[in-house]
Coordinates of C-alpha atoms in Angstrom, one line a residue:
X751 CA 34.0 15.3 -31.2
X752 CA 37.6 14.0 -30.8
X753 CA 38.1 11.1 -28.5
X754 CA 40.3 13.2 -26.2
X755 CA 37.5 15.7 -25.8
X756 CA 35.0 13.0 -25.1
X757 CA 37.3 11.5 -22.4
X758 CA 37.8 14.9 -20.9
X759 CA 34.0 15.5 -20.6
X760 CA 33.6 12.0 -19.2
X761 CA 36.2 12.7 -16.5
X762 CA 34.4 16.0 -15.7
X763 CA 31.1 14.2 -15.3
X764 CA 32.6 11.6 -13.1
X765 CA 34.2 14.3 -10.9
X766 CA 30.9 16.1 -10.6
X767 CA 29.0 12.9 -9.9
X768 CA 31.5 12.0 -7.1
X769 CA 31.3 15.5 -5.6
X770 CA 27.5 15.2 -5.7
X771 CA 27.7 11.9 -3.9
X772 CA 30.0 13.4 -1.2
X773 CA 27.6 16.3 -0.7
X774 CA 24.7 13.9 -0.4
X775 CA 26.6 11.7 2.1
X776 CA 27.6 14.8 4.1
X777 CA 24.0 15.9 4.2
X778 CA 22.9 12.4 5.3
X779 CA 25.6 12.3 8.0
X780 CA 24.5 15.8 9.2
X781 CA 20.9 14.7 9.3
X782 CA 21.8 11.6 11.3
X783 CA 24.0 13.6 13.7
X784 CA 21.2 16.1 14.2
X785 CA 18.8 13.2 14.9
X786 CA 21.1 11.6 17.4
X787 CA 21.7 14.9 19.1
X788 CA 18.0 15.6 19.3
X789 CA 17.3 12.1 20.8
X790 CA 20.2 12.6 23.3
X791 CA 18.9 16.0 24.3
X792 CA 15.3 14.7 24.7
X793 CA 16.6 11.9 27.0
X794 CA 18.6 14.3 29.1
X795 CA 15.7 16.7 29.5
X796 CA 13.5 13.8 30.6
X797 CA 16.3 12.8 33.1
X798 CA 16.6 16.3 34.5
X799 CA 12.9 16.2 35.4
X800 CA 12.3 12.5 36.2
X801 CA 15.7 10.9 37.0
X802 CA 15.8 8.9 40.2
X803 CA 17.6 10.1 43.4
X804 CA 19.8 7.2 44.4
X805 CA 22.4 7.1 47.3
X806 CA 25.3 6.5 44.9
X807 CA 24.3 9.1 42.3
X808 CA 25.1 12.8 41.7
X809 CA 24.3 15.0 38.7
X810 CA 27.3 15.1 36.5
X811 CA 30.5 13.1 37.1
X812 CA 30.7 11.5 40.5
X813 CA 33.7 12.7 42.6
X814 CA 34.2 9.2 44.0
X815 CA 35.1 6.5 41.5
X816 CA 35.1 4.1 44.5
X817 CA 31.4 4.8 45.2
X818 CA 30.5 4.3 41.6
X819 CA 32.5 1.0 41.5
X820 CA 30.9 -0.5 44.6
X821 CA 27.3 0.5 43.5
X822 CA 27.8 -0.8 40.0
X823 CA 29.2 -4.2 41.1
X824 CA 26.3 -4.6 43.6
X825 CA 23.7 -3.7 41.0
X826 CA 24.8 -6.4 38.6
X827 CA 22.0 -9.1 38.7
X828 CA 20.4 -7.3 41.7
X829 CA 17.6 -4.8 42.0
X830 CA 18.1 -1.2 43.2
X831 CA 15.7 -1.8 46.2
X832 CA 17.7 -4.8 47.4
X833 CA 21.1 -3.0 46.9
X834 CA 20.4 0.2 48.9
X835 CA 20.7 -1.1 52.5
X836 CA 23.7 -3.3 51.5
X837 CA 25.3 -0.3 49.9
X838 CA 25.0 1.8 53.1
X839 CA 26.3 -1.0 55.3
X840 CA 29.2 -1.8 53.0
X841 CA 30.4 1.8 52.8
X842 CA 30.1 2.2 56.5
X843 CA 32.3 -0.8 57.1
X844 CA 34.7 -0.1 54.1
X845 CA 34.5 3.7 53.5
X846 CA 37.4 3.8 51.1
X847 CA 39.5 1.6 48.9
X848 CA 42.4 1.3 51.4
X849 CA 40.1 0.0 54.1
X850 CA 38.6 -2.6 51.7
X851 CA 42.0 -3.7 50.5
X852 CA 43.3 -4.2 54.1
X853 CA 40.1 -6.1 55.2
X854 CA 39.9 -9.8 55.8
X855 CA 38.1 -11.6 52.9
X856 CA 35.8 -13.2 55.5
X857 CA 34.6 -9.8 56.7
X858 CA 34.0 -8.8 53.1
X859 CA 31.9 -11.9 52.4
X860 CA 30.0 -11.4 55.7
X861 CA 29.0 -7.9 54.6
X862 CA 28.0 -9.3 51.2
X863 CA 25.9 -12.2 52.4
X864 CA 22.4 -12.2 51.0
X865 CA 23.3 -10.3 47.9
X866 CA 24.3 -13.5 46.0
X867 CA 26.9 -13.9 43.2
X868 CA 29.7 -13.9 45.8
X869 CA 32.4 -13.9 43.2
X870 CA 31.7 -10.2 42.9
X871 CA 32.7 -9.7 46.5
X872 CA 35.9 -11.7 46.1
X873 CA 36.8 -9.7 43.0
X874 CA 36.1 -6.4 44.7
X875 CA 38.6 -7.4 47.4
X876 CA 41.2 -8.5 44.9
X877 CA 40.8 -5.4 42.8
X878 CA 41.1 -3.1 45.8
X879 CA 44.4 -4.8 46.8
X880 CA 45.6 -4.5 43.2
X881 CA 44.8 -0.8 43.0
X882 CA 46.5 0.0 46.3
X883 CA 49.6 -1.9 45.4
X884 CA 49.9 -0.8 41.7
X885 CA 48.0 2.5 41.4
X886 CA 48.3 4.1 44.8
X887 CA 44.7 3.4 45.5
X888 CA 43.5 5.4 42.5
X889 CA 41.3 4.3 39.6
X890 CA 42.6 4.9 36.1
X891 CA 40.3 7.1 34.0
X892 CA 40.3 5.4 30.7
X893 CA 38.2 2.5 29.6
X894 CA 41.2 0.5 28.3
X895 CA 43.2 0.9 31.5
X896 CA 40.1 0.1 33.7
X897 CA 39.7 -3.2 31.7
X898 CA 43.1 -4.3 32.9
X899 CA 41.9 -4.4 36.6
X900 CA 40.9 -7.7 38.2
X901 CA 37.2 -8.4 38.1
X902 CA 36.4 -5.4 35.8
X903 CA 34.9 -6.2 32.4
X904 CA 33.5 -4.1 29.6
X905 CA 30.3 -3.1 31.5
X906 CA 32.0 -2.0 34.8
X907 CA 34.9 -0.3 32.9
X908 CA 32.3 1.8 30.9
X909 CA 30.3 2.6 34.0
X910 CA 33.3 3.9 36.0
X911 CA 34.7 5.8 33.0
X912 CA 31.4 7.5 32.2
X913 CA 29.9 8.0 35.6
X914 CA 33.0 9.0 37.5
X915 CA 35.1 10.6 34.7
X916 CA 32.4 11.8 32.3
X917 CA 33.9 9.9 29.4
X918 CA 31.9 8.9 26.3
X919 CA 31.8 5.2 27.0
X920 CA 28.4 3.5 26.5
X921 CA 27.2 1.3 29.3
X922 CA 25.2 -1.6 27.9
X923 CA 23.1 -3.6 30.4
X924 CA 19.7 -5.1 30.2
X925 CA 18.0 -1.8 30.4
X926 CA 20.1 -0.2 27.7
X927 CA 19.7 -3.2 25.4
X928 CA 15.9 -2.9 25.8
X929 CA 15.8 0.8 25.1
X930 CA 18.1 0.8 22.1
X931 CA 16.5 -2.4 20.6
X932 CA 13.0 -0.9 20.8
X933 CA 14.1 2.6 19.6
X934 CA 15.7 1.2 16.5
X935 CA 13.4 -1.8 16.0
X936 CA 16.1 -4.4 16.3
X937 CA 14.4 -7.8 15.9
X938 CA 17.3 -10.2 16.0
X939 CA 18.1 -12.0 19.2
X940 CA 20.2 -10.1 21.7
X941 CA 23.0 -12.7 21.3
X942 CA 23.3 -11.6 17.6
X943 CA 22.4 -7.9 17.9
X944 CA 24.6 -7.0 20.9
X945 CA 27.4 -5.4 18.7
X946 CA 24.9 -3.3 16.8
X947 CA 23.2 -2.3 20.0
X948 CA 26.5 -1.3 21.6
X949 CA 27.4 0.8 18.5
X950 CA 24.1 2.6 18.5
X951 CA 24.3 3.2 22.2
X952 CA 27.7 4.7 21.8
X953 CA 26.6 7.0 18.9
X954 CA 23.6 8.2 20.9
X955 CA 25.7 9.4 23.9
X956 CA 25.8 13.0 24.8
X957 CA 29.0 14.9 23.8
X958 CA 28.9 17.0 26.9
X959 CA 27.0 15.1 29.6
X960 CA 28.2 11.5 29.4
X961 CA 27.7 10.7 33.1
X962 CA 24.1 12.1 33.1
X963 CA 23.4 10.3 29.8
X964 CA 24.5 7.0 31.3
X965 CA 22.2 7.4 34.3
X966 CA 19.4 8.7 32.1
X967 CA 19.2 5.7 29.7
X968 CA 19.5 3.2 32.6
X969 CA 16.7 5.0 34.4
X970 CA 14.5 5.1 31.3
X971 CA 14.9 1.3 30.9
X972 CA 14.2 0.7 34.6
X973 CA 11.1 3.0 35.1
X974 CA 9.5 3.6 31.6
X975 CA 10.8 1.2 29.0
X976 CA 10.2 -1.8 31.2
X977 CA 10.2 -5.4 30.0
X978 CA 6.4 -5.6 30.5
X979 CA 3.8 -2.9 30.3
X980 CA 6.1 -0.1 29.4
X981 CA 4.8 3.5 29.9
X982 CA 5.3 4.6 26.3
X983 CA 3.3 7.8 26.6
X984 CA 5.9 9.0 29.2
X985 CA 8.9 8.1 27.1
X986 CA 11.0 10.9 25.4
X987 CA 11.5 8.6 22.5
X988 CA 7.8 7.9 21.9
X989 CA 7.5 9.6 18.5
X990 CA 10.8 8.0 17.3
X991 CA 10.4 4.5 18.6
X992 CA 10.4 1.9 15.8
X993 CA 9.1 -0.9 18.0
X994 CA 6.1 1.2 19.0
X995 CA 5.3 2.2 15.4
X996 CA 5.6 -1.4 14.3
X997 CA 3.5 -2.7 17.3
X998 CA 6.4 -4.9 18.4
X999 CA 7.0 -3.5 21.9
X1000 CA 6.2 -6.8 23.6
X1001 CA 8.4 -8.8 21.1
X1002 CA 11.5 -6.6 21.3
X1003 CA 14.1 -7.3 22.5
X1004 CA 14.2 -11.0 21.6
X1005 CA 15.9 -12.7 24.5
X1006 CA 16.8 -16.4 24.4
X1007 CA 16.2 -17.8 27.9
X1008 CA 18.8 -20.2 29.4
X1009 CA 17.6 -23.7 30.0
X1010 CA 17.8 -24.4 33.7
X1011 CA 19.2 -27.7 35.1
X1012 CA 17.3 -29.4 37.9
X1013 CA 19.4 -30.8 40.8
X1014 CA 18.4 -32.7 43.9
X1015 CA 20.6 -33.2 46.9
X1016 CA 21.1 -34.0 50.6
X1017 CA 22.1 -31.5 53.2
X1018 CA 23.8 -33.0 56.3
X1019 CA 22.9 -31.2 59.6
X1020 CA 25.5 -32.8 62.0
X1021 CA 25.3 -31.9 65.8
X1022 CA 27.7 -33.0 68.6
X1023 CA 26.8 -33.6 72.3
X1024 CA 26.9 -29.9 73.0
X1025 CA 24.3 -29.3 70.2
X1026 CA 26.9 -27.4 68.2
X1027 CA 26.5 -27.8 64.4
X1028 CA 29.2 -28.8 61.9
X1029 CA 30.1 -26.1 59.3
X1030 CA 32.8 -25.8 56.7
X1031 CA 34.2 -23.3 54.3
X1032 CA 33.3 -24.2 50.7
X1033 CA 36.5 -25.0 48.9
X1034 CA 35.1 -26.0 45.5
X1035 CA 35.7 -23.3 42.8
X1036 CA 32.7 -21.6 41.2
X1037 CA 29.3 -21.5 42.9
X1038 CA 29.4 -20.2 46.5
X1039 CA 33.2 -20.6 46.7
X1040 CA 34.7 -19.5 50.0
X1041 CA 31.4 -19.2 51.8
X1042 CA 30.4 -21.0 55.0
X1043 CA 28.1 -23.9 54.6
X1044 CA 26.8 -27.1 56.0
X1045 CA 28.0 -30.3 54.2
X1046 CA 25.9 -31.1 51.2
X1047 CA 26.0 -32.8 47.9
X1048 CA 23.7 -32.7 44.8
X1049 CA 23.3 -34.5 41.6
X1050 CA 21.4 -33.7 38.4
X1051 CA 17.9 -35.3 38.2
X1052 CA 14.9 -35.9 40.4
X1053 CA 14.3 -37.4 43.9
X1054 CA 15.0 -40.9 42.7
X1055 CA 18.7 -39.9 42.4
X1056 CA 19.0 -39.2 46.1
X1057 CA 20.1 -42.8 46.7
X1058 CA 23.3 -42.1 44.7
X1059 CA 24.5 -39.7 47.4
X1060 CA 26.2 -41.4 50.3
X1061 CA 26.1 -40.2 53.9
X1062 CA 29.4 -38.6 55.1
X1063 CA 29.4 -40.6 58.4
X1064 CA 28.4 -44.2 58.5
X1065 CA 28.4 -45.2 62.2
X1066 CA 25.5 -43.0 63.2
X1067 CA 21.7 -42.6 62.8
X1068 CA 20.7 -40.4 59.9
X1069 CA 17.2 -39.0 60.2
X1070 CA 15.1 -37.9 57.3
X1071 CA 13.5 -34.7 58.7
X1072 CA 10.9 -34.2 56.0
X1073 CA 12.3 -30.7 55.5
X1074 CA 13.8 -29.3 52.4
X1075 CA 14.9 -26.0 50.8
X1076 CA 14.7 -24.8 47.2
X1077 CA 16.9 -22.2 45.6
X1078 CA 17.1 -20.9 42.1
X1079 CA 20.5 -19.9 40.7
X1080 CA 21.0 -18.4 37.3
X1081 CA 21.1 -21.8 35.5
X1082 CA 20.2 -24.3 38.3
X1083 CA 17.0 -25.2 40.2
X1084 CA 18.3 -26.8 43.4
X1085 CA 16.4 -28.8 46.0
X1086 CA 18.2 -29.9 49.1
X1087 CA 16.5 -32.4 51.5
X1088 CA 17.7 -32.1 55.1
X1089 CA 19.1 -35.1 57.0
X1090 CA 20.1 -34.8 60.7
X1091 CA 22.4 -36.8 63.0
X1092 CA 23.9 -36.4 66.4
X1093 CA 27.4 -37.9 66.7
X1094 CA 29.3 -39.1 69.7
X1095 CA 32.8 -37.8 70.1
X1096 CA 34.1 -41.2 71.3
X1097 CA 32.2 -43.5 68.9
X1098 CA 32.8 -41.2 65.9
X1099 CA 36.3 -40.1 66.7
X1100 CA 37.8 -41.1 63.3
X1101 CA 34.9 -39.4 61.4
X1102 CA 35.4 -36.2 63.5
X1103 CA 39.1 -36.2 62.7
X1104 CA 38.4 -36.5 58.9
X1105 CA 35.8 -33.8 59.1
X1106 CA 38.2 -31.4 60.8
X1107 CA 41.0 -32.2 58.3
X1108 CA 38.7 -31.2 55.5
X1109 CA 38.0 -27.8 57.2
X1110 CA 35.0 -28.7 59.3
X1111 CA 34.3 -27.2 62.7
X1112 CA 31.5 -27.3 65.3
X1113 CA 30.0 -23.9 66.2
X1114 CA 27.1 -22.8 68.4
X1115 CA 23.9 -21.8 66.6
X1116 CA 24.1 -18.4 68.3
X1117 CA 27.4 -17.8 66.5
X1118 CA 26.0 -18.4 63.0
X1119 CA 25.7 -14.6 62.5
X1120 CA 29.5 -14.3 62.6
X1121 CA 29.9 -16.5 59.5
X1122 CA 29.3 -15.6 55.8
X1123 CA 26.4 -17.9 54.9
X1124 CA 24.9 -17.7 51.5
X1125 CA 21.1 -17.1 51.1
X1126 CA 20.8 -20.9 50.4
X1127 CA 22.3 -21.8 53.7
X1128 CA 20.3 -19.1 55.5
X1129 CA 17.2 -20.9 54.2
X1130 CA 18.6 -24.2 55.6
X1131 CA 19.1 -22.6 59.0
X1132 CA 15.5 -21.3 59.1
X1133 CA 14.1 -24.6 58.0
X1134 CA 16.3 -26.9 60.2
X1135 CA 15.5 -24.8 63.3
X1136 CA 11.8 -24.8 62.7
X1137 CA 9.4 -27.2 64.5
X1138 CA 7.4 -28.4 61.5
X1139 CA 8.7 -31.9 61.3
X1140 CA 7.2 -34.5 59.0
X1141 CA 3.7 -35.5 60.0
X1142 CA 2.7 -39.2 60.0
X1143 CA -0.7 -40.7 59.0
X1144 CA -1.9 -40.7 62.6
X1145 CA -1.3 -36.9 62.8
X1146 CA 1.8 -37.1 65.0
X1147 CA 5.1 -35.6 64.2
X1148 CA 7.6 -38.2 63.2
X1149 CA 11.1 -38.6 62.0
X1150 CA 12.2 -41.4 59.7
X1151 CA 15.6 -43.0 60.4
X1152 CA 17.0 -43.8 57.0
X1153 CA 20.5 -44.9 58.0
X1154 CA 21.0 -46.8 61.2
X1155 CA 24.3 -47.1 63.2
X1156 CA 26.3 -50.2 62.4
X1157 CA 26.0 -51.4 66.0
X1158 CA 22.2 -51.7 65.5
X1159 CA 22.8 -54.3 62.8
X1160 CA 25.3 -56.4 64.8

């Protein structure tokens, strides 16, 4: 056979081989698409029968992006049970985006108090003002445009886009990560696997019922595919779940827990002659910024570090009450020991002026309800107002004076 003929046959064989590969790839893609469609359909069928009825939810796309937005922001780091009463009260006070935009931030924080993570409330207010000023009070529909709004990241942008506008944008929260990781048997830590989880979640989305799919997969993670003791025999993915077949349900997903920092501090309960208590607005950026509080300071470490924290007023008696509050933040275990003093407006005139210059003011205890206190400060109020003072060895209630007035040493 001539070389040219051999080359011709070789070319023909190559073409046939390539065509065969394309056909096989197409068949594989078709099989994967059919598999994804079947999984998505099974999930939606389960949702149609077992999906939760929630106050912010409708079947299909929600007619109010504002309602979706408020609920999704509230649900971040907070349980559904906790959110429901706050959701009702918030919408009663701020029924639409214009009302929220025109509200005083103090009123917004007051309605939010107890939900925690107060940056969410401040960003809600900021975003509402931005939308009214720049978008006529309307939400953009696309994921990319939603991402440009203040306080809206990938999760919230996907939530609004899918739940309010029925767009195929995968929402990836803790529930979705758990469902997708178990379904596909992803054993890497979530910090590493998140891009793959997001891609798989996007591929699994329904082509025609994006809003319902988003609600369905979050419900599945919240009620069936739970972190502990999942109800696998009620799961629409039971026969396809890789983690179940590999006996790795309890090990997947692999979540690396944050190491918490222990902090100890002093809280200063300062009363005047009228028994009014000193409060201030927290000016420090970050944790609890903008909320009402009693003066306090904390340092990293244990109780031995308390001596490093000075008292804000020197010329007065500071009493160690024996009372304390503990609060857990995302990355901090905080303990505050409560110290009390009663100051004299004449003797402590300069201290009072300095306190007022830094934003301090005295208010009656009955007016506390008008100020946006954090959950931490509400704990302080309950503890400071209680009668269970420190008990001495002879069984009598006692208070220990830990810092005397200067006049007592003269």
